[in-house]
Short mmCIF file of C-alpha atoms and ligand atoms in Angstrom, two decimals:
data_model
loop_
_atom_site.label_atom_id
_atom_site.label_comp_id
_atom_site.label_asym_id
_atom_site.label_seq_id
_atom_site.Cartn_x
_atom_site.Cartn_y
_atom_site.Cartn_z
CA UNK Z 1 93.03 134.52 123.07
CA UNK Z 2 92.25 133.55 119.45
CA UNK Z 3 88.54 133.99 118.81
CA UNK Z 4 86.42 133.19 115.77
CA UNK Z 5 83.16 135.19 115.79
CA UNK Z 6 80.33 134.09 113.51
CA UNK Z 7 77.28 136.23 112.74
CA UNK Z 8 79.57 139.21 113.37
CA UNK Z 9 77.21 141.85 111.97
CA UNK Z 10 73.97 141.05 113.81
CA UNK Z 11 73.13 143.03 116.95
CA UNK Z 12 74.98 140.68 119.30
CA UNK Z 13 77.91 140.29 116.88
CA UNK Z 14 78.36 144.04 116.60
CA UNK Z 15 78.05 144.46 120.37
CA UNK Z 16 80.84 141.90 120.78
CA UNK Z 17 83.00 143.67 118.20
CA UNK Z 18 82.71 146.87 120.28
CA UNK Z 19 83.91 145.09 123.42
CA UNK Z 20 86.57 142.52 122.51
CA UNK Z 21 89.75 143.01 124.54
CA UNK Z 22 92.40 144.71 122.41
CA UNK Z 23 94.92 141.90 122.90
CA UNK Z 24 92.60 139.16 121.57
CA UNK Z 25 93.27 137.92 118.05
CA UNK Z 26 89.91 138.05 116.35
CA UNK Z 27 88.55 136.62 113.13
CA UNK Z 28 85.10 138.19 112.64
CA UNK Z 29 82.91 136.60 109.98
CA UNK Z 30 79.54 137.82 108.82
CA UNK Z 31 77.30 135.51 106.81
CA UNK Z 32 79.07 136.56 103.59
CA UNK Z 33 82.46 135.45 104.92
CA UNK Z 34 81.23 132.29 106.65
CA UNK Z 35 77.88 130.58 106.20
CA UNK Z 36 77.71 128.36 109.28
CA UNK Z 37 75.41 125.91 107.48
CA UNK Z 38 78.29 125.09 105.10
CA UNK Z 39 80.15 122.34 106.95
CA UNK Z 40 83.16 122.33 104.62
CA UNK Z 41 83.56 126.11 104.85
CA UNK Z 42 83.32 126.01 108.66
CA UNK Z 43 85.96 123.28 108.85
CA UNK Z 44 88.25 125.10 106.41
CA UNK Z 45 88.19 128.35 108.40
CA UNK Z 46 88.53 126.67 111.79
CA UNK Z 47 91.44 124.46 110.66
CA UNK Z 48 93.22 127.45 109.17
CA UNK Z 49 92.62 129.98 112.00
CA UNK Z 50 92.76 127.48 114.92
CA UNK Z 51 90.71 129.51 117.40
CA UNK Z 52 90.74 128.81 121.12
CA UNK Z 53 87.16 130.00 121.34
CA UNK Z 54 84.36 130.16 118.76
CA UNK Z 55 81.56 132.58 119.59
CA UNK Z 56 78.39 131.95 117.60
CA UNK Z 57 76.23 135.04 117.26
CA UNK Z 58 74.71 133.77 114.00
CA UNK Z 59 71.09 132.68 114.01
CA UNK Z 60 67.79 132.68 112.19
CA UNK Z 61 65.89 135.12 114.43
CA UNK Z 62 62.67 135.86 112.53
CA UNK Z 63 60.29 134.15 114.97
CA UNK Z 64 57.10 134.45 112.88
CA UNK Z 65 58.75 133.75 109.53
CA UNK Z 66 60.31 130.58 110.94
CA UNK Z 67 56.85 129.00 111.03
CA UNK Z 68 56.82 128.81 107.22
CA UNK Z 69 60.58 128.88 106.54
CA UNK Z 70 61.27 125.77 108.57
CA UNK Z 71 64.08 124.18 106.60
CA UNK Z 72 66.15 127.36 106.60
CA UNK Z 73 65.48 128.04 110.29
CA UNK Z 74 66.53 124.51 111.22
CA UNK Z 75 69.65 124.68 109.05
CA UNK Z 76 70.86 127.93 110.61
CA UNK Z 77 69.78 127.30 114.21
CA UNK Z 78 70.59 123.59 114.51
CA UNK Z 79 72.89 122.35 111.74
CA UNK Z 80 75.06 125.50 111.77
CA UNK Z 81 75.84 125.27 115.51
CA UNK Z 82 76.49 121.54 115.11
CA UNK Z 83 79.01 122.32 112.36
CA UNK Z 84 80.74 124.81 114.66
CA UNK Z 85 80.78 122.34 117.57
CA UNK Z 86 82.27 119.60 115.38
CA UNK Z 87 85.00 121.92 114.08
CA UNK Z 88 85.67 123.23 117.62
CA UNK Z 89 86.09 119.67 118.87
CA UNK Z 90 88.58 118.90 116.11
CA UNK Z 91 90.92 121.77 117.07
CA UNK Z 92 90.29 121.66 120.84
CA UNK Z 93 88.42 124.99 120.93
CA UNK Z 94 85.62 126.03 123.25
CA UNK Z 95 82.28 127.03 121.66
CA UNK Z 96 80.03 129.70 123.12
CA UNK Z 97 76.62 129.34 121.53
CA UNK Z 98 73.52 131.48 122.15
CA UNK Z 99 70.06 130.07 122.69
CA UNK Z 100 66.75 131.50 123.78
CA UNK Z 101 63.99 131.74 126.39
CA UNK Z 102 61.67 130.51 123.63
CA UNK Z 103 62.81 126.92 124.27
CA UNK Z 104 60.26 127.01 127.13
CA UNK Z 105 56.49 126.80 126.80
CA UNK Z 106 55.77 129.52 129.37
CA UNK Z 107 53.43 127.45 131.52
CA UNK Z 108 55.67 127.55 134.62
CA UNK Z 109 54.31 130.00 137.20
CA UNK Z 110 57.81 130.95 138.40
CA UNK Z 111 61.01 131.91 136.54
CA UNK Z 112 62.78 129.26 134.47
CA UNK Z 113 66.10 127.87 135.67
CA UNK Z 114 68.68 126.04 133.59
CA UNK Z 115 67.48 122.55 134.60
CA UNK Z 116 63.85 123.14 133.55
CA UNK Z 117 62.73 121.00 130.63
CA UNK Z 118 62.37 122.80 127.28
CA UNK Z 119 59.09 122.43 125.42
CA UNK Z 120 58.95 125.07 122.67
CA UNK Z 121 55.63 126.43 121.42
CA UNK Z 122 56.95 127.75 118.10
CA UNK Z 123 59.27 126.56 115.36
CA UNK Z 124 61.99 129.10 116.13
CA UNK Z 125 62.16 127.75 119.71
CA UNK Z 126 62.17 124.18 118.41
CA UNK Z 127 65.05 124.92 116.03
CA UNK Z 128 67.05 126.62 118.82
CA UNK Z 129 66.45 123.68 121.17
CA UNK Z 130 67.59 121.30 118.44
CA UNK Z 131 70.73 123.46 118.15
CA UNK Z 132 71.36 123.12 121.90
CA UNK Z 133 71.05 119.35 121.71
CA UNK Z 134 73.31 119.01 118.69
CA UNK Z 135 75.97 121.24 120.24
CA UNK Z 136 75.89 119.28 123.51
CA UNK Z 137 76.09 115.93 121.71
CA UNK Z 138 79.10 117.08 119.68
CA UNK Z 139 80.90 119.09 122.40
CA UNK Z 140 79.61 118.32 125.90
CA UNK Z 141 81.70 121.08 127.50
CA UNK Z 142 80.36 123.79 125.17
CA UNK Z 143 78.85 126.89 126.74
CA UNK Z 144 75.23 127.51 125.79
CA UNK Z 145 73.75 130.81 126.95
CA UNK Z 146 69.98 131.22 126.87
CA UNK Z 147 69.02 134.87 126.64
CA UNK Z 148 65.82 136.82 126.05
CA UNK Z 149 64.27 139.99 124.60
CA UNK Z 150 67.61 141.29 123.27
CA UNK Z 151 67.97 144.98 122.44
CA UNK Z 152 70.88 147.21 121.48
CA UNK Z 153 71.81 150.22 119.43
CA UNK Z 154 72.16 147.87 116.43
CA UNK Z 155 69.82 145.94 114.14
CA UNK Z 156 66.14 145.30 114.68
CA UNK Z 157 64.77 145.05 118.18
CA UNK Z 158 61.76 146.03 120.28
CA UNK Z 159 63.21 149.36 121.47
CA UNK Z 160 63.88 150.51 117.93
CA UNK Z 161 60.52 149.21 116.71
CA UNK Z 162 58.66 151.20 119.39
CA UNK Z 163 60.54 154.40 118.54
CA UNK Z 164 60.00 153.89 114.81
CA UNK Z 165 56.26 153.24 115.18
CA UNK Z 166 55.90 156.28 117.45
CA UNK Z 167 56.99 158.49 114.55
CA UNK Z 168 53.86 157.65 112.57
CA UNK Z 169 51.30 156.37 115.10
CA UNK Z 170 49.74 158.16 118.06
CA UNK Z 171 48.45 154.95 119.65
CA UNK Z 172 50.45 151.75 120.03
CA UNK Z 173 48.89 148.45 121.12
CA UNK Z 174 51.38 146.38 123.08
CA UNK Z 175 50.95 142.90 124.56
CA UNK Z 176 50.62 142.91 128.33
CA UNK Z 177 50.31 139.21 129.19
CA UNK Z 178 53.69 137.95 128.03
CA UNK Z 179 56.43 138.46 130.59
CA UNK Z 180 60.18 138.27 130.14
CA UNK Z 181 63.49 139.91 130.92
CA UNK Z 182 64.87 142.44 128.44
CA UNK Z 183 68.59 141.97 127.85
CA UNK Z 184 71.07 144.56 126.60
CA UNK Z 185 73.28 142.93 123.93
CA UNK Z 186 76.30 144.83 125.27
CA UNK Z 187 75.89 143.18 128.68
CA UNK Z 188 75.42 139.79 127.04
CA UNK Z 189 78.62 140.40 125.06
CA UNK Z 190 80.50 141.18 128.31
CA UNK Z 191 79.11 138.01 129.87
CA UNK Z 192 80.32 135.98 126.86
CA UNK Z 193 83.78 137.50 127.19
CA UNK Z 194 83.85 136.68 130.92
CA UNK Z 195 82.77 133.08 130.28
CA UNK Z 196 85.36 132.73 127.49
CA UNK Z 197 88.05 133.58 130.08
CA UNK Z 198 86.69 131.03 132.58
CA UNK Z 199 88.34 127.70 131.84
CA UNK Z 200 85.85 125.90 134.09
CA UNK Z 201 82.75 127.27 132.34
CA UNK Z 202 80.62 124.63 130.59
CA UNK Z 203 77.01 123.71 129.99
CA UNK Z 204 73.83 125.76 129.94
CA UNK Z 205 73.59 129.26 131.42
CA UNK Z 206 70.66 131.62 131.63
CA UNK Z 207 71.64 135.25 131.11
CA UNK Z 208 69.15 138.10 130.90
CA UNK Z 209 68.35 141.51 132.33
CA UNK Z 210 67.46 141.88 135.98
CA UNK Z 211 63.78 142.90 136.02
CA UNK Z 212 60.88 140.92 134.54
CA UNK Z 213 58.25 142.98 132.71
CA UNK Z 214 55.53 142.56 130.13
CA UNK Z 215 56.11 143.96 126.61
CA UNK Z 216 53.65 146.73 127.57
CA UNK Z 217 55.67 147.63 130.67
CA UNK Z 218 58.86 147.49 128.62
CA UNK Z 219 57.29 149.95 126.13
CA UNK Z 220 56.22 152.26 128.96
CA UNK Z 221 59.77 152.31 130.34
CA UNK Z 222 61.16 153.06 126.88
CA UNK Z 223 58.76 155.97 126.31
CA UNK Z 224 59.21 157.43 129.78
CA UNK Z 225 62.99 157.47 129.34
CA UNK Z 226 63.07 158.64 125.72
CA UNK Z 227 60.39 161.32 126.10
CA UNK Z 228 62.80 163.19 128.38
CA UNK Z 229 64.89 163.73 125.24
CA UNK Z 230 62.13 163.76 122.60
CA UNK Z 231 59.09 165.59 124.05
CA UNK Z 232 56.97 164.60 121.01
CA UNK Z 233 56.92 161.06 122.40
CA UNK Z 234 54.86 162.26 125.39
CA UNK Z 235 51.74 162.37 123.26
CA UNK Z 236 52.06 158.72 122.18
CA UNK Z 237 49.51 156.52 123.91
CA UNK Z 238 50.53 152.94 124.74
CA UNK Z 239 47.57 150.59 125.16
CA UNK Z 240 47.85 147.16 126.83
CA UNK Z 241 46.35 144.28 124.83
CA UNK Z 242 46.20 140.53 125.28
CA UNK Z 243 48.13 137.97 123.27
CA UNK Z 244 44.80 136.51 122.13
CA UNK Z 245 43.79 139.83 120.54
CA UNK Z 246 47.19 140.41 118.91
CA UNK Z 247 47.46 137.96 116.04
CA UNK Z 248 50.94 136.72 115.23
CA UNK Z 249 52.02 133.76 113.11
CA UNK Z 250 54.03 132.08 115.86
CA UNK Z 251 52.80 131.34 119.38
CA UNK Z 252 54.80 132.89 122.21
CA UNK Z 253 55.30 131.65 125.77
CA UNK Z 254 53.38 133.79 128.27
CA UNK Z 255 56.10 133.42 130.86
CA UNK Z 256 59.64 133.53 129.55
CA UNK Z 257 61.22 134.96 132.67
CA UNK Z 258 64.54 133.27 133.40
CA UNK Z 259 66.85 133.37 136.40
CA UNK Z 260 70.23 131.89 137.12
CA UNK Z 261 72.52 131.38 140.04
CA UNK Z 262 75.29 130.51 137.58
CA UNK Z 263 75.41 134.02 136.10
CA UNK Z 264 74.48 136.05 139.18
CA UNK Z 265 77.99 137.60 139.13
CA UNK Z 266 77.36 138.89 135.58
CA UNK Z 267 74.51 141.16 136.59
CA UNK Z 268 72.68 143.21 133.92
CA UNK Z 269 70.48 146.20 134.71
CA UNK Z 270 68.50 146.60 131.49
CA UNK Z 271 66.71 149.91 132.15
CA UNK Z 272 70.03 151.62 132.85
CA UNK Z 273 71.41 150.10 129.63
CA UNK Z 274 68.52 151.63 127.66
CA UNK Z 275 70.38 154.92 127.90
CA UNK Z 276 73.14 153.45 125.73
CA UNK Z 277 70.61 153.02 122.93
CA UNK Z 278 69.47 156.61 123.51
CA UNK Z 279 72.93 158.06 123.19
CA UNK Z 280 73.88 155.96 120.12
N1 NAP L 1 66.93 139.13 119.36
C1 NAP L 1 66.34 138.60 120.44
O1 NAP L 1 65.42 139.16 121.03
C2 NAP L 1 66.83 137.27 120.97
C3 NAP L 1 66.15 136.68 122.04
C4 NAP L 1 66.62 135.46 122.53
C5 NAP L 1 67.74 134.86 121.96
N2 NAP L 1 68.34 135.46 120.91
C6 NAP L 1 69.53 134.81 120.32
O2 NAP L 1 70.62 135.71 120.42
C7 NAP L 1 71.53 135.47 119.34
C8 NAP L 1 71.88 136.78 118.67
O3 NAP L 1 70.69 137.33 118.12
P1 NAP L 1 70.68 138.77 117.44
O4 NAP L 1 69.54 139.50 118.02
O5 NAP L 1 72.04 139.38 117.44
O6 NAP L 1 70.29 138.33 115.95
P2 NAP L 1 70.40 139.14 114.59
O7 NAP L 1 70.59 140.59 114.85
O8 NAP L 1 69.26 138.69 113.76
O9 NAP L 1 71.76 138.58 113.97
C9 NAP L 1 71.87 137.29 113.49
C10 NAP L 1 73.03 137.26 112.53
O10 NAP L 1 73.17 135.94 112.06
C11 NAP L 1 73.61 136.02 110.73
N3 NAP L 1 73.32 134.78 110.00
C12 NAP L 1 72.11 134.31 109.60
N4 NAP L 1 72.28 133.16 108.94
C13 NAP L 1 73.60 132.89 108.93
C14 NAP L 1 74.40 131.85 108.41
N5 NAP L 1 73.86 130.82 107.73
N6 NAP L 1 75.74 131.89 108.59
C15 NAP L 1 76.29 132.92 109.25
N7 NAP L 1 75.60 133.95 109.76
C16 NAP L 1 74.27 133.93 109.61
C17 NAP L 1 72.82 137.18 110.15
O11 NAP L 1 73.51 137.66 109.02
P3 NAP L 1 72.67 138.17 107.73
O12 NAP L 1 71.83 139.30 108.23
O13 NAP L 1 73.74 138.56 106.78
O14 NAP L 1 71.86 136.98 107.30
C18 NAP L 1 72.84 138.16 111.30
O15 NAP L 1 73.92 139.05 111.20
C19 NAP L 1 70.84 134.43 118.44
O16 NAP L 1 71.33 133.15 118.75
C20 NAP L 1 69.38 134.51 118.84
O17 NAP L 1 68.70 133.31 118.59
C21 NAP L 1 67.93 136.65 120.41
#
């Protein structure tokens, strides 16, 4: 399989690099090698390399900053994926693009399924939804995977933030009224590889970890696991707070729990995967 990977050095990109089958021919591009917002550069690389699959792990992921950096967020999250979809169509490649739980507004009392209507409450979510629509218009058989609360041994994520803050703060206030499913980037990478091999795969998929929790419950799980290895963490107090009392630039959906029957065979147990971050 010939695979072009964009955004190769973000946390998902690096998790994919660790897991690509040895017999795949891979062209891995970070933002320095390929800026996905540059249509001509995308077309040049795709025409030259002629991938069978393009995996897009590139994105603008700064949720709060996106509120004021709208043009850049839209370029990277909507125009970039459209450029990839157009180039994929030209060479007959499949595109696997990643989207987010933040396309939903969180008002549904039960978990979101793929056919639920998006209605983002922040600009990041809006830009990702626009990306979904542009990809689907350009390449209707593209694979779009919505994931949530991604963590890994790489980059910036909630697990690393909690452990970093615990080094300097004895009390951490963590939101307890937003619920979602943490997702280990390594499991998401395996799911992408499995879907790349499935010639019938197409359309929108939800893929996330198995258990829904609040950010507060996620933090508690992190500290209870990690304090077995770092006893100093036992003295850190985690306090539940409400979204209303925790001011952030961007609104967040209160419920971003997703489920899927389409990816049930690609099961991901996130609390077990936390140990991978521990041992990294
Ligand atoms: N992280 C989460 O909790 C979460 C939740 C739901 C969905 N997602 C989605 O999951 C996917 C992977 O996220 P992640 O956590 O791996 O993100 P990440 O660690 O922030 O990585 C994103 C990568 O995209 C690259 N990039 C940014 N602009 C680019 C451009 N114009 N051209 C090419 N590359 C560019 C960045 O490179 P530079 O650093 O060099 O700019 C970075 O390496 C994204 O689609 C994201 O929206 C993430």
